[in-house]
């Protein structure tokens, strides 16, 4: 099979690899659609990788396809089934899992490899976190994972009807957050630096757009009547945007530091405001099986239209270049097989 193999920063090669063979409890999926994620770009451009990605390796974690082979003992899936597999599964036994905090599982099992004609899904994921496509097209189902992360973020932050929400960052993730907050009945403002990104956010349904300006001592917002919000998401993932998020919370507001910052990133916080204005600052990481199922349901019911968050369509052969040299303002890239 053909697969995109990550060798290191700026080095991705499409190569011929052996077809994967499923072990006990595992399935092999023939890839029908895959999507690029901000994490993939970070991996390719900065060489960032966690313990699960040790180059050279296959990568990519948002995909859907058709079961091509099943391992010994697999009874819930058969060859030919359309499926979308989450890129992780919690253990279900550690303290975090028993407390319902599955994204914090001590032994969260990750896998990668959808940028290939076929990929292997580990047994624990097959058991806990694979859904059947039914009527959903593979290219739509591939959006389940990023949508599940955003959905968990929106639920963690407790977005409700009538809330004034600010989403900082108008890439694919920011746009998904905007859409999900609107489904909750919130009034959503989008904040971004580039006017094109603000137009995009408005086209995706943001009720207002605020331009992020560089000023001393930090970023400020321009163009919004009231710069303080009930819920603020930082989908920018930098110290400056996290700081802007905290400063943009209204009294009683909630701040979700949604995007991951480089490790060691520090932000100064006016704790007086946090105390007297009862501001909650929280993090939201990854997804859990419940969010994965609910995200899929939102796609199935067309509450979320995945194509709205895709800006390019590439073949596997074209993928390395589009990851290494992304277009400014691009959303997700759909890899077709
Ligand atoms: Zn992702
Ligand atoms: Zn666990």
Coordinates of C-alpha atoms and ligand atoms in Angstrom, one line a residue:
X1 CA 0.0 0.0 0.0
X2 CA 1.0 3.6 -0.5
X3 CA 1.5 5.7 2.7
X4 CA 2.8 9.1 3.6
X5 CA 5.8 8.5 6.0
X6 CA 7.0 11.2 8.3
X7 CA 10.8 11.3 8.6
X8 CA 11.2 14.6 10.4
X9 CA 10.5 18.4 10.1
X10 CA 9.8 19.2 6.5
X11 CA 10.4 15.6 5.4
X12 CA 7.3 13.5 4.4
X13 CA 7.7 10.9 1.7
X14 CA 5.0 8.8 0.0
X15 CA 6.3 5.2 0.0
X16 CA 5.2 1.7 -0.6
X17 CA 4.7 -0.2 2.7
X18 CA 3.5 -3.7 3.5
X19 CA -0.3 -4.0 4.0
X20 CA -1.1 -4.1 7.7
X21 CA -2.3 -7.5 9.1
X22 CA -4.8 -7.4 12.0
X23 CA -3.8 -9.1 15.2
X24 CA -6.3 -10.4 17.8
X25 CA -9.1 -7.8 18.3
X26 CA -7.8 -5.4 15.6
X27 CA -9.3 -4.3 12.3
X28 CA -7.7 -3.0 9.1
X29 CA -9.5 -0.2 7.4
X30 CA -9.2 0.6 3.8
X31 CA -9.0 4.4 3.8
X32 CA -11.7 6.3 1.8
X33 CA -11.1 9.8 3.2
X34 CA -8.7 11.5 5.5
X35 CA -8.4 15.1 6.8
X36 CA -5.4 17.1 7.8
X37 CA -5.3 18.6 11.3
X38 CA -3.4 21.5 12.9
X39 CA -1.5 18.8 14.8
X40 CA -0.3 17.2 11.5
X41 CA 1.0 20.6 10.4
X42 CA 2.8 21.1 13.7
X43 CA 4.3 17.7 13.4
X44 CA 5.6 18.3 9.8
X45 CA 6.8 21.9 10.2
X46 CA 8.1 22.0 13.7
X47 CA 9.0 18.4 14.2
X48 CA 6.8 18.4 17.3
X49 CA 5.8 14.9 18.2
X50 CA 4.5 13.1 21.3
X51 CA 5.5 9.6 22.4
X52 CA 3.1 8.1 19.9
X53 CA 4.8 9.6 16.9
X54 CA 8.4 8.6 16.5
X55 CA 9.7 9.2 12.9
X56 CA 9.9 7.5 10.6
X57 CA 6.3 6.6 11.0
X58 CA 2.9 6.8 9.3
X59 CA 0.7 9.6 10.7
X60 CA -2.7 11.3 10.3
X61 CA -5.6 10.6 12.7
X62 CA -8.8 11.9 11.1
X63 CA -10.1 9.3 8.6
X64 CA -12.9 7.0 7.6
X65 CA -13.1 4.0 5.4
X66 CA -14.2 0.4 4.9
X67 CA -13.2 -2.6 7.0
X68 CA -10.8 -4.6 4.9
X69 CA -9.7 -7.3 7.4
X70 CA -10.7 -8.3 10.9
X71 CA -8.5 -10.0 13.5
X72 CA -9.2 -13.0 15.6
X73 CA -12.1 -12.5 18.0
X74 CA -13.6 -9.4 16.3
X75 CA -17.4 -9.9 16.2
X76 CA -18.8 -6.4 16.1
X77 CA -17.4 -5.5 12.6
X78 CA -17.3 -7.4 9.3
X79 CA -15.3 -6.9 6.1
X80 CA -17.0 -4.3 4.0
X81 CA -18.5 -2.3 7.0
X82 CA -18.1 1.5 6.6
X83 CA -16.4 2.8 9.8
X84 CA -14.9 5.8 11.5
X85 CA -12.5 5.1 14.3
X86 CA -11.5 7.6 17.0
X87 CA -7.8 8.1 17.3
X88 CA -7.7 7.0 20.9
X89 CA -9.5 5.0 23.6
X90 CA -9.4 5.3 27.4
X91 CA -8.6 2.3 29.6
X92 CA -11.8 2.5 31.6
X93 CA -10.1 1.4 34.8
X94 CA -7.8 4.1 36.0
X95 CA -8.8 6.7 38.6
X96 CA -9.5 9.4 35.9
X97 CA -11.7 6.9 33.9
X98 CA -13.6 5.9 37.0
X99 CA -14.3 9.5 37.7
X100 CA -15.6 10.0 34.1
X101 CA -12.6 12.0 33.0
X102 CA -11.8 9.8 30.0
X103 CA -9.7 12.4 28.2
X104 CA -7.3 12.4 31.2
X105 CA -6.9 8.6 31.2
X106 CA -3.5 7.6 32.6
X107 CA -3.2 5.1 29.8
X108 CA -5.0 6.8 26.9
X109 CA -4.2 4.7 23.9
X110 CA -3.4 6.7 20.7
X111 CA -2.9 5.5 17.2
X112 CA -2.0 7.2 13.9
X113 CA -1.7 6.3 10.3
X114 CA -4.7 7.4 8.2
X115 CA -2.5 9.1 5.6
X116 CA -2.1 5.6 4.0
X117 CA -4.3 3.4 1.8
X118 CA -5.0 1.2 4.8
X119 CA -4.5 1.4 8.5
X120 CA -4.7 -0.7 11.6
X121 CA -7.0 0.1 14.5
X122 CA -5.9 -1.2 17.9
X123 CA -8.1 -3.7 19.7
X124 CA -9.1 -1.3 22.6
X125 CA -10.2 1.3 20.1
X126 CA -12.2 -1.3 18.1
X127 CA -13.9 -2.3 21.3
X128 CA -14.7 1.2 22.6
X129 CA -14.5 3.9 19.9
X130 CA -15.4 2.8 16.4
X131 CA -18.7 3.8 14.8
X132 CA -20.5 2.5 11.8
X133 CA -21.0 5.0 9.0
X134 CA -24.5 4.1 8.0
X135 CA -25.7 6.8 5.5
X136 CA -22.8 9.2 6.3
X137 CA -20.2 9.6 3.6
X138 CA -16.6 8.8 4.6
X139 CA -15.4 12.4 3.8
X140 CA -18.0 13.7 6.2
X141 CA -17.4 11.1 8.9
X142 CA -13.6 11.9 8.9
X143 CA -14.6 15.2 10.6
X144 CA -15.9 13.3 13.7
X145 CA -12.6 13.5 15.7
X146 CA -11.9 17.3 15.4
X147 CA -15.6 18.0 15.9
X148 CA -15.6 15.8 19.1
X149 CA -12.7 17.8 20.5
X150 CA -14.6 21.0 19.9
X151 CA -17.9 19.6 21.2
X152 CA -16.2 18.5 24.4
X153 CA -14.7 22.0 24.7
X154 CA -18.1 23.6 24.3
X155 CA -19.7 21.3 26.9
X156 CA -16.8 21.7 29.3
X157 CA -17.3 25.5 29.1
X158 CA -21.0 25.2 29.7
X159 CA -22.1 27.4 26.7
X160 CA -25.8 28.0 26.9
X161 CA -28.7 29.9 25.3
X162 CA -28.2 33.6 25.1
X163 CA -24.5 33.6 26.2
X164 CA -22.2 36.1 24.5
X165 CA -19.3 34.0 23.3
X166 CA -16.0 35.1 21.9
X167 CA -13.9 32.6 19.8
X168 CA -10.3 33.8 19.2
X169 CA -9.0 32.3 16.0
X170 CA -10.9 31.6 12.8
X171 CA -9.2 28.5 11.4
X172 CA -11.1 25.3 11.0
X173 CA -11.2 24.7 14.8
X174 CA -12.4 28.2 15.5
X175 CA -15.1 27.9 12.9
X176 CA -16.3 24.6 14.3
X177 CA -16.5 26.2 17.8
X178 CA -18.5 29.1 16.4
X179 CA -20.9 26.7 14.7
X180 CA -21.3 24.5 17.9
X181 CA -21.9 27.6 20.1
X182 CA -24.6 28.7 17.7
X183 CA -26.3 25.3 17.9
X184 CA -26.4 26.0 21.7
X185 CA -28.2 29.3 21.0
X186 CA -25.3 31.6 21.9
X187 CA -24.5 35.0 20.3
X188 CA -21.0 34.4 18.8
X189 CA -18.3 36.9 18.1
X190 CA -15.2 35.8 16.1
X191 CA -11.8 37.4 16.7
X192 CA -8.9 37.1 14.2
X193 CA -6.1 39.3 12.8
X194 CA -6.7 39.0 9.1
X195 CA -9.8 40.6 7.6
X196 CA -10.2 37.6 5.3
X197 CA -10.4 35.3 8.3
X198 CA -13.1 37.6 9.8
X199 CA -15.1 37.4 6.6
X200 CA -14.8 33.7 6.6
X201 CA -16.1 33.6 10.3
X202 CA -19.1 35.8 9.4
X203 CA -19.8 33.6 6.4
X204 CA -19.8 30.6 8.8
X205 CA -22.4 32.3 10.9
X206 CA -20.5 34.4 13.5
X207 CA -22.9 37.1 14.7
X208 CA -20.1 39.7 14.9
X209 CA -16.4 40.0 14.0
X210 CA -13.7 41.7 16.0
X211 CA -10.3 42.4 14.6
X212 CA -7.3 41.5 16.8
X213 CA -4.9 44.4 17.0
X214 CA -1.3 44.4 18.2
X215 CA -0.9 47.0 20.9
X216 CA 1.2 47.5 24.1
X217 CA 1.2 45.6 26.4
X218 CA -0.9 42.9 24.6
X219 CA -3.4 42.2 21.9
X220 CA -6.7 44.1 21.9
X221 CA -10.0 43.8 20.1
X222 CA -11.5 46.3 17.8
X223 CA -15.0 46.4 16.2
X224 CA -17.1 44.9 19.0
X225 CA -19.6 47.0 20.9
X226 CA -18.8 45.2 24.2
X227 CA -15.4 43.6 24.6
X228 CA -16.4 41.4 27.5
X229 CA -18.0 38.0 27.0
X230 CA -19.7 35.2 29.0
X231 CA -17.6 32.5 27.5
X232 CA -14.2 33.0 25.7
X233 CA -12.4 30.3 23.7
X234 CA -8.8 30.6 22.8
X235 CA -8.4 28.7 19.6
X236 CA -5.2 30.6 18.9
X237 CA -2.8 28.7 21.1
X238 CA -0.3 31.3 21.9
X239 CA 0.6 33.3 25.1
X240 CA -0.8 36.5 23.5
X241 CA -4.1 35.0 22.5
X242 CA -4.5 33.2 25.9
X243 CA -3.9 36.5 27.6
X244 CA -6.5 38.2 25.4
X245 CA -8.9 35.4 26.2
X246 CA -8.6 35.9 30.0
X247 CA -8.9 39.7 29.7
X248 CA -12.0 39.3 27.5
X249 CA -14.0 37.5 30.1
X250 CA -17.0 39.4 31.6
X251 CA -18.0 39.2 35.2
X252 CA -18.9 35.6 35.9
X253 CA -17.3 34.5 32.6
X254 CA -15.6 31.3 31.6
X255 CA -12.4 31.1 29.7
X256 CA -11.5 28.0 27.8
X257 CA -7.9 27.6 26.9
X258 CA -8.9 25.3 24.1
X259 CA -5.8 25.3 21.9
X260 CA -2.6 23.7 23.2
X261 CA 0.3 26.1 23.6
X262 CA 3.9 25.2 23.3
X263 CA 5.0 23.6 26.6
X264 CA 6.1 26.1 29.3
X265 CA 4.0 29.0 27.9
X266 CA 3.2 31.4 30.7
X267 CA 0.6 34.2 30.9
X268 CA 0.2 37.0 33.5
X269 CA -3.2 37.0 35.0
X270 CA -5.0 39.7 37.0
X271 CA -6.1 37.5 39.9
X272 CA -8.0 40.4 41.4
X273 CA -10.4 40.1 38.5
X274 CA -10.5 36.3 38.7
X275 CA -11.6 36.6 42.4
X276 CA -14.0 39.5 42.4
X277 CA -15.5 38.9 39.0
X278 CA -15.7 35.1 39.6
X279 CA -14.0 34.2 36.3
X280 CA -13.4 30.5 35.7
X281 CA -10.4 29.5 33.6
X282 CA -10.3 26.0 32.3
X283 CA -8.6 23.7 29.9
X284 CA -10.1 21.2 27.5
X285 CA -8.1 18.5 26.0
X286 CA -8.9 16.0 23.3
X287 CA -12.3 14.1 23.4
X288 CA -13.9 11.1 25.0
X289 CA -16.1 8.3 23.6
X290 CA -19.3 10.1 24.5
X291 CA -18.2 13.3 22.6
X292 CA -17.1 11.2 19.7
X293 CA -20.5 9.6 19.4
X294 CA -22.4 12.9 19.8
X295 CA -20.1 14.6 17.2
X296 CA -20.9 11.8 14.7
X297 CA -24.6 12.3 15.5
X298 CA -24.3 16.0 14.7
X299 CA -22.8 15.1 11.3
X300 CA -25.4 12.4 10.7
X301 CA -28.3 14.8 11.4
X302 CA -26.6 17.5 9.2
X303 CA -26.4 19.9 12.2
X304 CA -22.8 20.2 11.1
X305 CA -21.8 20.1 7.5
X306 CA -18.2 18.9 7.3
X307 CA -17.6 20.3 3.8
X308 CA -17.9 23.8 5.2
X309 CA -14.6 23.3 7.1
X310 CA -12.6 21.9 4.2
X311 CA -10.8 24.2 1.8
X312 CA -8.8 21.8 -0.4
X313 CA -8.9 18.4 -1.9
X314 CA -5.7 16.5 -2.5
X315 CA -4.4 13.0 -3.4
X316 CA -2.0 11.2 -1.1
X317 CA 0.8 12.1 -3.5
X318 CA 0.0 15.8 -3.2
X319 CA -0.3 15.7 0.6
X320 CA 3.4 16.2 1.7
X321 CA 3.6 19.5 -0.2
X322 CA 0.3 20.8 1.1
X323 CA 1.4 20.0 4.7
X324 CA 4.9 21.5 4.3
X325 CA 3.7 24.6 2.4
X326 CA 0.2 25.3 3.6
X327 CA -1.7 28.2 2.0
X328 CA -2.4 31.2 4.3
X329 CA -6.0 31.0 5.6
X330 CA -6.5 27.4 4.5
X331 CA -8.9 25.2 6.5
X332 CA -8.7 21.5 6.4
X333 CA -7.4 19.5 3.5
X334 CA -9.4 16.4 2.4
X335 CA -7.2 13.6 1.2
X336 CA -9.0 11.4 -1.3
X337 CA -8.1 7.9 -2.1
Ligands
LIG1 ZN1 -7.2 16.2 14.9
LIG2 ZN1 -8.0 5.2 32.1

